[in-house]
Amino acid sequence: MPTRALIWLKRDLRMSDHAPLSQAAACDEALAVFVIEPQWLRSPEFDPRHLAYALQCLRPLRDALAARGLPLLIRSGELPEVFAELRRDYQFTHLFSHEETGPGWSYARDRAVARWCRAAGVDWRQWPQTGVVRGLRRRDGWARQWQRRMDAPTLDAPARWRAPSGWSPDALADLGDFGLASPPGLPPAGEAAAWNDLDSFLLRRGRHYRRNISSPLLARDGGSRLSQHLSFGTLSLRQVHQATEARIADLLGAGDTEARAFAWQLRGFAARLRWHCHFMQKLEDEPEIESRNFVRGFDGMREQEFSPRLFEAWRHGMTGYPMVDACMRCLNATGWINFRMRAMLVSFAAYHLWLHWREPGLHLARQFIDFEPGIHWSQMQMQSGTTGINALRMYSPAKQAADHDPRGEFVRQWVPEWGSAAYPSPVVDASGALRRARQRLAAWRNSPQARAEAREVLERHGSRKSGLPPTRRRASAAVASPQLGLFE
Ligand SMILES: Cc1cc2nc3c(=O)[nH]c(=O)nc-3n(C[C@H](O)[C@H](O)[C@H](O)COP(=O)(O)OP(=O)(O)OC[C@H]3O[C@@H](n4cnc5c(N)ncnc54)[C@H](O)[C@@H]3O)c2cc1C
């Protein structure tokens, strides 16, 4: 019986190290499709810049696939209806895709696709493309599994596919087709751009990585800037991991002090590739954490006091705290800000303004071109103090400015009216707000329910650095100490 494959491209917009594309090359016929789902466009995390960026990734991919005989179709519509319609014209026997750890609507859509495949007799096969393990029962040994996956050989792009006759690639959609305006200034997109960014980082830009990533000015060039490539899958995590390890080995082999220092910088980067999957695994294991607290004992802590006025000031960069406002305006305009400043923005919303993390999280998700649901919601809760297991970090905007923008260059760039009468006065008094936040958090964290649940969270989601189970002592130490008042 002939095998006819449909490759469903999602957040994996590359040719190489792509298991569904490789598998399809062995089939009698193959077509690829990217579906622009109205559900995605309607979702509260969506922003037009996400679609614009995806289309920029698709353009070179469509041409590269066509050159090797594989037409890429670009369809818009709900799933599984788009598949049902396609199947009327192309009797595919197999659906190939990567696993996705996405928001609730994508889980529901995957369940509907699975039902449709069963009813239609289509064999749907999915492959992992990160270190996230589907159906994981226990976290013990997760780090070893991650390492095995990342060290496995990468897949070359197939030389050729066989397409059914009469099919050609679709024209690319335009944002205007969906009534959306194109956002300005997107970062470079597509597989070639991703490799350029990886190479320039490993060869040159990463030389002072550990220092540069904390600064909103220096991280733009001195961080890897690979996050959007990883989120849209123009590079696989395994490719990044292997290129990094090879570069570290070369540097160590060179033997001189400068090369060894560069290798040490890249070690810090390599660790973050594991964090990427560690955080995504939390959403994979507990999809509800995109909308409810890790520790249910914190339910009710902030919800009733949500202030729309403070939220609006925060999201428009009008809080009267120059470093907070500069970071927010920079993010809103460019779609990216470095880790430390993301953490500071969330800390300010959670502690200074006492805002529940969900609405701020949605605003940030829309701004981040690299929006990755698993990392995002885990980090939102971690920086808001609702995981029960992480040290609480209350960032002082004044200290962040003094440490990372001592001459005020960054603030002046994004808040030109700073110091004039046009700039708003502070929306809250920082020291009073933080004192209240610490008192309230201590009371909530010390409730018997929160402490009991925190132990469960640690067991289910906590990192196992050694790959071994947490000892009873480590587990109880992590939850017994509220670790309050760590001002950074
Ligand atoms: C509240 C909050 C929300 C975040 N939301 C996202 C998100 O939606 N998408 C996203 O990719 N990152 C997110 N991050 C993590 C981090 O800020 C970005 O990955 C990083 O700033 C991207 O820039 P880079 O590629 O230059 O990072 P680099 O420092 O060069 O790191 C390399 C890669 O490692 C991973 N990584 C780095 N830091 C972390 C981290 N703390 N946790 C998990 N993975 C990490 C990313 O894949 C990143 O691309 C969030 C952080 C916070 C505090």
Coordinates of C-alpha atoms and ligand atoms in Angstrom, one line a residue:
M1 CA 0.0 0.0 0.0
P2 CA 1.5 3.4 -1.0
T3 CA 2.4 5.7 1.9
R4 CA 1.3 9.3 1.5
A5 CA 2.5 11.8 4.1
L6 CA 1.3 15.1 5.2
I7 CA 3.9 17.0 7.2
W8 CA 2.2 19.5 9.6
L9 CA 4.7 22.3 10.3
K10 CA 4.1 24.3 13.5
R11 CA 6.9 25.7 15.6
D12 CA 9.6 23.8 13.7
L13 CA 10.2 26.0 10.7
R14 CA 13.5 24.4 9.5
M15 CA 14.7 21.8 7.0
S16 CA 17.5 20.1 9.0
D17 CA 17.2 18.0 12.2
H18 CA 13.6 17.6 11.5
A19 CA 12.2 14.1 12.1
P20 CA 8.8 14.5 10.3
L21 CA 10.5 15.9 7.2
S22 CA 13.1 13.1 7.2
Q23 CA 10.5 10.4 7.7
A24 CA 8.3 11.8 4.9
A25 CA 11.2 11.5 2.5
A26 CA 10.9 7.8 2.8
C27 CA 7.2 7.8 1.8
D28 CA 5.9 7.4 -1.7
E29 CA 4.4 10.9 -1.7
A30 CA 4.6 13.9 0.6
L31 CA 3.1 17.4 1.0
A32 CA 3.7 19.9 3.8
V33 CA 1.3 22.3 5.3
F34 CA 1.4 25.3 7.8
V35 CA -2.1 26.2 9.1
I36 CA -2.9 29.7 10.3
E37 CA -5.5 28.9 12.9
P38 CA -8.2 31.5 13.8
Q39 CA -8.0 30.0 17.3
W40 CA -4.4 31.1 17.5
L41 CA -5.2 34.6 16.2
R42 CA -8.0 35.0 18.7
S43 CA -6.0 33.6 21.7
P44 CA -5.2 36.2 24.4
E45 CA -1.4 35.5 24.0
F46 CA -1.4 36.3 20.3
D47 CA 0.0 39.5 18.8
P48 CA 0.4 40.3 15.1
R49 CA 4.1 40.3 15.4
H50 CA 4.0 36.5 16.1
L51 CA 2.2 35.8 12.7
A52 CA 4.5 38.3 11.0
Y53 CA 7.6 36.6 12.3
A54 CA 6.2 33.1 11.4
L55 CA 5.6 34.3 7.8
Q56 CA 9.1 35.6 7.6
C57 CA 10.4 32.2 8.6
L58 CA 8.1 30.4 6.1
R59 CA 9.2 32.4 3.1
P60 CA 12.8 31.0 2.8
L61 CA 11.6 27.6 4.0
R62 CA 8.9 27.3 1.3
D63 CA 11.5 28.1 -1.4
A64 CA 14.0 25.7 0.0
L65 CA 11.5 22.8 0.3
A66 CA 10.2 23.5 -3.2
A67 CA 13.7 23.3 -4.6
R68 CA 13.8 19.7 -3.3
G69 CA 10.4 18.7 -4.6
L70 CA 8.2 19.4 -1.5
P71 CA 5.3 21.8 -2.0
L72 CA 4.5 23.8 1.2
L73 CA 0.8 24.7 1.5
I74 CA -0.2 27.6 3.6
R75 CA -3.8 27.2 4.7
S76 CA -6.0 29.2 7.1
G77 CA -8.8 27.6 9.0
E78 CA -9.7 25.5 12.1
L79 CA -8.3 22.1 12.7
P80 CA -9.1 19.3 12.0
E81 CA -11.4 20.8 9.3
V82 CA -8.4 21.9 7.2
F83 CA -7.1 18.4 7.2
A84 CA -10.4 16.9 6.3
E85 CA -10.7 19.3 3.3
L86 CA -7.1 18.5 2.2
R87 CA -7.8 14.8 2.4
R88 CA -10.6 15.1 -0.1
D89 CA -7.9 16.0 -2.7
Y90 CA -4.9 14.3 -1.3
Q91 CA -5.5 10.9 0.3
F92 CA -2.7 11.1 2.9
T93 CA -2.2 8.0 5.0
H94 CA 0.1 9.5 7.5
L95 CA 0.2 12.8 9.4
F96 CA 3.7 13.7 10.7
S97 CA 4.5 16.4 13.2
H98 CA 6.5 17.5 16.2
E99 CA 5.0 17.4 19.7
E100 CA 4.0 20.8 21.0
T101 CA 3.9 22.0 24.5
G102 CA 1.5 24.9 24.0
P103 CA -1.4 26.8 25.6
G104 CA -4.7 25.2 26.5
W105 CA -6.3 25.8 23.1
S106 CA -3.5 23.9 21.4
Y107 CA -4.0 20.9 23.7
A108 CA -7.7 20.9 22.9
R109 CA -6.9 21.2 19.2
D110 CA -4.5 18.3 19.3
R111 CA -7.1 16.1 21.0
A112 CA -9.6 17.0 18.2
V113 CA -6.9 16.2 15.5
A114 CA -6.2 12.8 17.2
R115 CA -9.9 12.0 17.2
W116 CA -10.2 12.9 13.5
C117 CA -7.1 10.9 12.6
R118 CA -8.6 7.8 14.3
A119 CA -11.9 8.2 12.6
A120 CA -10.3 8.9 9.2
G121 CA -7.8 6.0 9.5
V122 CA -4.8 8.4 9.3
D123 CA -1.7 7.3 11.2
W124 CA -0.5 10.4 13.2
R125 CA 3.1 10.2 14.3
Q126 CA 4.7 12.8 16.5
W127 CA 8.4 13.3 17.5
P128 CA 9.8 15.4 20.3
Q129 CA 12.0 18.3 19.2
T130 CA 13.3 19.4 22.6
G131 CA 14.2 17.7 25.9
V132 CA 10.6 17.7 27.0
V133 CA 9.3 14.2 27.8
R134 CA 5.7 13.5 27.1
G135 CA 3.8 11.4 29.6
L136 CA 6.6 11.8 32.2
R137 CA 5.8 10.1 35.5
R138 CA 8.6 11.3 37.7
R139 CA 11.3 14.0 37.4
D140 CA 14.0 11.6 38.7
G141 CA 16.4 10.9 35.9
W142 CA 15.1 13.7 33.7
A143 CA 18.5 15.4 33.3
R144 CA 20.0 12.1 32.0
Q145 CA 17.2 11.7 29.4
W146 CA 17.7 15.3 28.3
Q147 CA 21.4 14.7 27.8
R148 CA 20.8 11.5 25.8
R149 CA 18.4 13.3 23.5
M150 CA 20.7 16.3 23.0
D151 CA 23.7 14.1 22.3
A152 CA 21.9 11.9 19.7
P153 CA 23.0 12.5 16.1
T154 CA 21.2 15.3 14.3
L155 CA 19.3 14.6 11.0
D156 CA 20.5 16.1 7.7
A157 CA 17.9 17.7 5.5
P158 CA 16.6 15.1 3.0
A159 CA 17.9 15.6 -0.6
R160 CA 14.5 15.1 -2.2
W161 CA 10.8 14.4 -1.5
R162 CA 8.3 13.0 -4.0
A163 CA 5.2 15.2 -4.3
P164 CA 1.8 14.0 -5.8
S165 CA 1.3 15.4 -9.3
G166 CA -0.6 18.7 -9.7
W167 CA 0.5 20.3 -6.4
S168 CA 2.6 23.4 -6.1
P169 CA 3.6 25.7 -3.1
D170 CA 1.0 28.2 -2.0
A171 CA 1.5 31.9 -2.0
L172 CA 2.4 33.3 1.4
A173 CA -0.4 35.0 3.2
D174 CA -0.1 38.7 4.2
L175 CA -1.0 40.2 7.6
G176 CA -3.5 42.4 5.8
D177 CA -5.4 39.2 4.7
F178 CA -6.3 38.9 8.4
G179 CA -7.1 42.5 9.0
L180 CA -3.8 42.9 10.9
A181 CA -1.1 45.6 10.5
S182 CA 2.5 44.7 10.1
P183 CA 4.7 45.5 13.1
P184 CA 7.9 47.3 12.4
G185 CA 11.5 46.1 13.1
L186 CA 11.3 42.3 13.4
P187 CA 14.6 40.5 14.1
P188 CA 16.1 38.4 11.4
A189 CA 14.0 35.2 10.7
G190 CA 14.5 31.9 9.0
E191 CA 17.0 29.0 9.2
A192 CA 19.9 30.8 7.6
A193 CA 19.5 33.8 9.9
A194 CA 19.3 31.5 12.9
W195 CA 22.6 29.8 12.0
N196 CA 24.2 33.3 11.5
D197 CA 23.1 34.3 14.9
L198 CA 24.4 31.0 16.4
D199 CA 27.7 31.2 14.7
S200 CA 28.4 34.9 15.5
F201 CA 27.5 34.2 19.1
L202 CA 29.7 31.2 19.5
L203 CA 32.6 32.7 17.6
R204 CA 32.5 36.3 18.8
R205 CA 29.5 37.7 20.6
G206 CA 29.5 35.3 23.5
R207 CA 32.9 36.2 24.8
H208 CA 31.6 38.1 27.8
Y209 CA 28.2 36.4 28.0
R210 CA 27.8 36.0 31.8
R211 CA 28.4 39.7 32.4
N212 CA 26.5 41.0 29.3
I213 CA 23.2 39.2 29.8
S214 CA 22.3 41.2 32.9
S215 CA 22.4 44.5 31.1
P216 CA 19.5 45.7 28.9
L217 CA 22.1 47.5 26.8
L218 CA 24.8 44.8 26.4
A219 CA 22.5 41.7 26.3
R220 CA 21.1 42.8 22.9
D221 CA 24.5 41.8 21.3
G222 CA 26.2 39.9 24.1
G223 CA 23.4 37.4 24.7
S224 CA 22.8 34.7 22.2
R225 CA 19.5 36.2 20.9
L226 CA 18.5 32.7 19.9
S227 CA 15.2 32.6 21.8
Q228 CA 12.9 33.5 18.8
H229 CA 14.8 30.9 16.7
L230 CA 14.2 28.3 19.3
S231 CA 10.5 29.3 19.8
F232 CA 9.8 29.1 16.0
G233 CA 12.0 26.1 15.6
T234 CA 14.3 27.6 12.9
L235 CA 17.1 25.8 14.9
S236 CA 16.6 22.7 17.0
L237 CA 17.8 22.7 20.6
R238 CA 20.0 19.7 19.8
Q239 CA 21.7 21.6 17.0
V240 CA 22.4 24.5 19.4
H241 CA 23.6 22.2 22.1
Q242 CA 25.9 20.3 19.8
A243 CA 27.4 23.4 18.2
T244 CA 28.0 24.8 21.7
E245 CA 29.7 21.7 23.0
A246 CA 31.9 21.5 19.9
R247 CA 32.9 25.1 20.3
I248 CA 33.7 24.7 24.0
A249 CA 35.8 21.6 23.2
D250 CA 37.7 23.6 20.5
L251 CA 38.3 26.5 22.9
L252 CA 39.6 24.2 25.7
G253 CA 41.7 22.4 23.1
A254 CA 43.4 25.7 22.2
G255 CA 44.7 25.7 25.7
D256 CA 45.4 29.5 26.2
T257 CA 43.8 31.4 29.0
E258 CA 41.7 33.6 26.8
A259 CA 40.2 30.6 25.1
R260 CA 39.5 28.9 28.4
A261 CA 37.8 32.0 29.7
F262 CA 35.6 32.1 26.6
A263 CA 34.7 28.4 27.1
W264 CA 33.6 29.2 30.7
Q265 CA 31.3 31.9 29.4
L266 CA 29.7 29.4 27.0
R267 CA 29.2 26.9 29.8
G268 CA 26.9 29.4 31.4
F269 CA 25.0 29.5 28.1
A270 CA 24.9 25.7 27.7
A271 CA 23.2 25.4 31.2
R272 CA 20.4 27.7 30.0
L273 CA 19.6 25.3 27.1
R274 CA 18.7 22.7 29.8
W275 CA 16.6 25.3 31.7
H276 CA 14.7 25.9 28.5
C277 CA 13.3 22.3 28.6
H278 CA 13.2 22.2 32.4
F279 CA 10.7 25.0 32.5
M280 CA 8.7 23.7 29.5
Q281 CA 8.4 20.4 31.2
K282 CA 6.4 22.0 34.0
L283 CA 3.7 23.1 31.6
E284 CA 3.8 19.7 29.7
D285 CA 3.2 17.9 33.1
E286 CA 0.7 20.4 34.5
P287 CA -1.1 22.4 31.7
E288 CA -3.3 24.2 34.2
I289 CA -0.3 26.3 35.4
E290 CA -0.9 28.8 32.5
S291 CA -3.9 30.1 34.4
R292 CA -3.8 28.9 38.0
N293 CA -1.3 29.0 40.8
F294 CA 1.2 26.2 41.2
V295 CA 0.3 26.2 44.9
R296 CA -3.5 26.5 45.2
G297 CA -2.9 27.7 48.7
F298 CA -2.1 31.1 47.1
D299 CA -5.5 31.3 45.4
G300 CA -7.2 34.5 46.5
M301 CA -3.9 36.2 47.5
R302 CA -4.0 38.9 44.8
E303 CA -7.1 38.4 42.7
Q304 CA -9.5 40.7 44.5
E305 CA -7.1 43.6 44.6
F306 CA -6.2 43.8 41.0
S307 CA -6.0 47.5 40.1
P308 CA -6.7 48.3 36.4
R309 CA -5.1 51.7 36.9
L310 CA -1.8 50.3 38.1
F311 CA -1.9 47.6 35.4
E312 CA -2.3 50.2 32.7
A313 CA 0.5 52.3 34.1
W314 CA 2.7 49.3 34.2
R315 CA 2.0 48.0 30.7
H316 CA 2.4 51.4 29.0
G317 CA 5.7 52.2 30.9
M318 CA 4.1 55.0 32.9
T319 CA 4.8 53.9 36.5
G320 CA 7.1 56.8 37.4
Y321 CA 9.9 54.3 38.0
P322 CA 12.3 55.1 35.1
M323 CA 14.1 51.8 34.9
V324 CA 10.7 49.9 34.9
D325 CA 9.3 52.2 32.3
A326 CA 12.3 52.1 30.0
C327 CA 12.3 48.3 30.0
M328 CA 8.6 48.1 29.3
R329 CA 8.7 50.7 26.5
C330 CA 11.8 49.0 25.0
L331 CA 10.0 45.6 25.1
N332 CA 6.8 47.0 23.6
A333 CA 8.7 48.6 20.8
T334 CA 11.1 45.8 19.9
G335 CA 9.6 42.5 21.1
W336 CA 12.6 41.6 23.3
I337 CA 14.2 42.4 26.6
N338 CA 16.8 40.5 28.6
F339 CA 16.1 38.0 31.3
R340 CA 17.0 40.2 34.3
M341 CA 14.8 43.0 33.1
R342 CA 11.9 40.6 32.4
A343 CA 12.2 39.4 36.0
M344 CA 12.3 42.9 37.3
L345 CA 9.2 43.9 35.3
V346 CA 7.3 40.9 36.8
S347 CA 8.6 41.5 40.3
F348 CA 7.5 45.1 40.1
A349 CA 4.0 44.0 39.0
A350 CA 3.7 41.3 41.6
Y351 CA 5.2 43.0 44.7
H352 CA 5.2 46.8 44.2
L353 CA 1.8 46.8 42.5
W354 CA 0.4 43.6 44.0
L355 CA -1.0 42.5 40.6
H356 CA -2.0 38.8 40.0
W357 CA 0.4 37.4 37.3
R358 CA -2.1 36.3 34.7
E359 CA -2.9 39.7 33.1
P360 CA 0.7 40.9 33.2
G361 CA 1.7 37.5 31.8
L362 CA -0.7 37.9 28.9
H363 CA 0.6 41.4 28.1
L364 CA 4.2 40.1 28.1
A365 CA 3.4 37.1 26.0
R366 CA 2.0 39.4 23.4
Q367 CA 5.1 41.5 23.4
F368 CA 7.7 38.7 23.4
I369 CA 8.4 37.6 19.8
D370 CA 10.0 34.5 21.5
F371 CA 6.8 33.7 23.5
E372 CA 7.3 30.1 24.7
P373 CA 4.4 29.1 26.9
G374 CA 6.2 26.6 29.1
I375 CA 9.0 28.9 29.9
H376 CA 6.8 31.9 30.2
W377 CA 4.1 30.8 32.6
S378 CA 6.6 29.0 34.8
Q379 CA 8.8 32.1 35.0
M380 CA 5.7 34.4 35.6
Q381 CA 4.8 32.3 38.6
M382 CA 8.3 31.9 39.8
Q383 CA 8.9 35.7 39.7
S384 CA 5.5 36.3 41.4
G385 CA 6.2 34.0 44.3
T386 CA 3.4 31.4 43.7
T387 CA 5.4 28.3 43.0
G388 CA 6.1 27.8 46.7
I389 CA 9.6 26.4 46.0
N390 CA 11.7 29.2 44.6
A391 CA 13.6 31.9 46.5
L392 CA 11.6 35.2 46.3
R393 CA 13.4 37.8 44.3
M394 CA 12.1 41.3 44.8
Y395 CA 14.0 43.5 42.4
S396 CA 14.7 47.1 43.3
P397 CA 14.4 49.2 40.1
A398 CA 16.8 51.8 41.6
K399 CA 19.4 49.1 42.2
Q400 CA 19.0 47.6 38.8
A401 CA 19.4 51.1 37.2
A402 CA 22.6 51.7 39.3
D403 CA 24.0 48.3 38.5
H404 CA 23.1 48.0 34.8
D405 CA 22.6 51.6 33.5
P406 CA 24.8 53.7 35.8
R407 CA 25.0 56.6 33.3
G408 CA 21.2 56.5 32.5
E409 CA 21.8 55.9 28.8
F410 CA 19.2 53.2 28.5
V411 CA 16.6 55.1 30.5
R412 CA 17.1 58.3 28.5
Q413 CA 16.8 56.4 25.2
W414 CA 13.3 55.0 26.2
V415 CA 12.0 57.7 28.6
P416 CA 13.2 60.9 27.0
E417 CA 10.9 63.0 29.2
W418 CA 12.5 61.6 32.4
G419 CA 13.2 64.4 34.8
S420 CA 10.7 66.8 33.2
A421 CA 7.2 67.7 34.4
A422 CA 5.8 65.5 31.6
Y423 CA 7.0 62.3 33.4
P424 CA 4.5 60.8 35.9
S425 CA 5.2 60.7 39.6
P426 CA 5.6 57.2 41.1
V427 CA 2.3 55.3 41.1
V428 CA 3.2 53.7 44.5
D429 CA 5.6 54.3 47.3
A430 CA 8.2 51.6 46.8
S431 CA 9.3 50.9 50.4
G432 CA 5.8 50.9 51.8
A433 CA 4.5 48.7 49.0
L434 CA 7.4 46.2 49.5
R435 CA 7.0 46.1 53.2
R436 CA 3.3 45.2 52.8
A437 CA 4.1 42.6 50.1
R438 CA 6.6 40.9 52.4
Q439 CA 4.2 40.7 55.3
R440 CA 1.4 39.4 53.2
L441 CA 3.5 36.8 51.5
A442 CA 5.0 35.5 54.7
A443 CA 1.5 34.9 56.0
W444 CA 0.3 33.1 52.9
R445 CA 3.5 31.0 52.5
N446 CA 3.4 29.9 56.1
S447 CA -0.2 28.5 56.0
P448 CA -0.2 24.7 56.5
Q449 CA -1.9 24.3 53.1
A450 CA 0.7 26.3 51.2
R451 CA 3.5 24.4 52.9
A452 CA 2.1 21.0 52.2
E453 CA 1.4 21.8 48.6
A454 CA 4.9 23.3 48.1
R455 CA 6.3 19.9 49.0
E456 CA 4.2 18.4 46.3
V457 CA 5.3 21.0 43.8
L458 CA 8.9 20.3 44.6
E459 CA 8.4 16.6 44.1
R460 CA 6.6 17.0 40.8
H461 CA 8.5 19.9 39.2
G462 CA 11.7 20.6 41.2
S463 CA 15.0 20.3 39.4
R464 CA 17.2 17.3 40.3
K465 CA 20.6 18.7 39.7
S466 CA 22.3 15.4 40.1
G467 CA 19.6 13.5 38.3
L468 CA 18.8 11.9 41.7
P469 CA 15.6 12.2 43.8
P470 CA 15.6 15.1 46.3
T471 CA 16.4 14.0 49.8
R472 CA 13.9 14.4 52.5
R473 CA 16.2 17.1 54.0
R474 CA 16.5 19.1 50.8
A475 CA 12.8 18.9 50.2
S476 CA 11.8 20.2 53.6
A477 CA 14.5 22.9 53.6
A478 CA 13.3 24.3 50.4
V479 CA 9.7 24.8 51.6
A480 CA 10.4 25.5 55.3
S481 CA 12.4 28.6 54.6
P482 CA 10.2 31.4 53.1
Q483 CA 13.4 33.1 51.9
L484 CA 11.8 36.5 51.9
G485 CA 13.3 39.8 51.4
L486 CA 16.1 39.0 48.9
F487 CA 16.4 42.4 47.2
E488 CA 18.4 42.2 44.0
Ligands
LIG1 C1 8.8 36.5 33.2 C2 9.7 35.9 32.2 C3 9.1 35.4 31.1 C4 9.9 34.7 30.1 N1 9.3 34.3 29.0 C5 10.1 33.7 28.0 C6 9.5 33.2 26.8 O1 8.2 33.4 26.6 N2 10.2 32.6 25.9 C7 11.6 32.4 26.1 O2 12.3 31.9 25.2 N3 12.2 32.8 27.2 C8 11.5 33.4 28.2 N4 12.1 33.9 29.3 C9 13.5 33.5 29.6 C10 14.6 34.5 29.1 O3 14.3 35.7 29.6 C11 14.8 34.5 27.6 O4 14.9 33.1 27.1 C12 16.0 35.2 27.2 O5 16.0 36.5 27.7 C13 16.1 35.2 25.7 O6 17.2 35.9 25.2 P1 18.5 35.1 24.6 O7 18.1 34.1 23.6 O8 19.5 36.1 24.2 O9 19.0 34.3 25.9 P2 20.3 33.6 26.4 O10 20.7 34.2 27.7 O11 21.3 33.7 25.3 O12 19.9 32.1 26.6 C14 19.9 31.1 25.6 C15 18.6 30.4 25.6 O13 18.4 29.7 26.8 C16 17.0 29.7 27.2 N5 16.9 30.4 28.4 C17 17.6 31.5 28.9 N6 17.2 31.9 30.1 C18 16.2 31.1 30.4 C19 15.4 30.9 31.6 N7 15.5 31.7 32.6 N8 14.5 30.0 31.6 C20 14.3 29.1 30.6 N9 15.1 29.2 29.5 C21 16.0 30.1 29.4 C22 16.3 30.4 26.0 O14 15.9 29.4 25.1 C23 17.4 31.3 25.4 O15 17.1 31.6 24.1 C24 11.3 34.5 30.3 C25 11.9 35.0 31.5 C26 11.1 35.7 32.4 C27 11.7 36.2 33.7

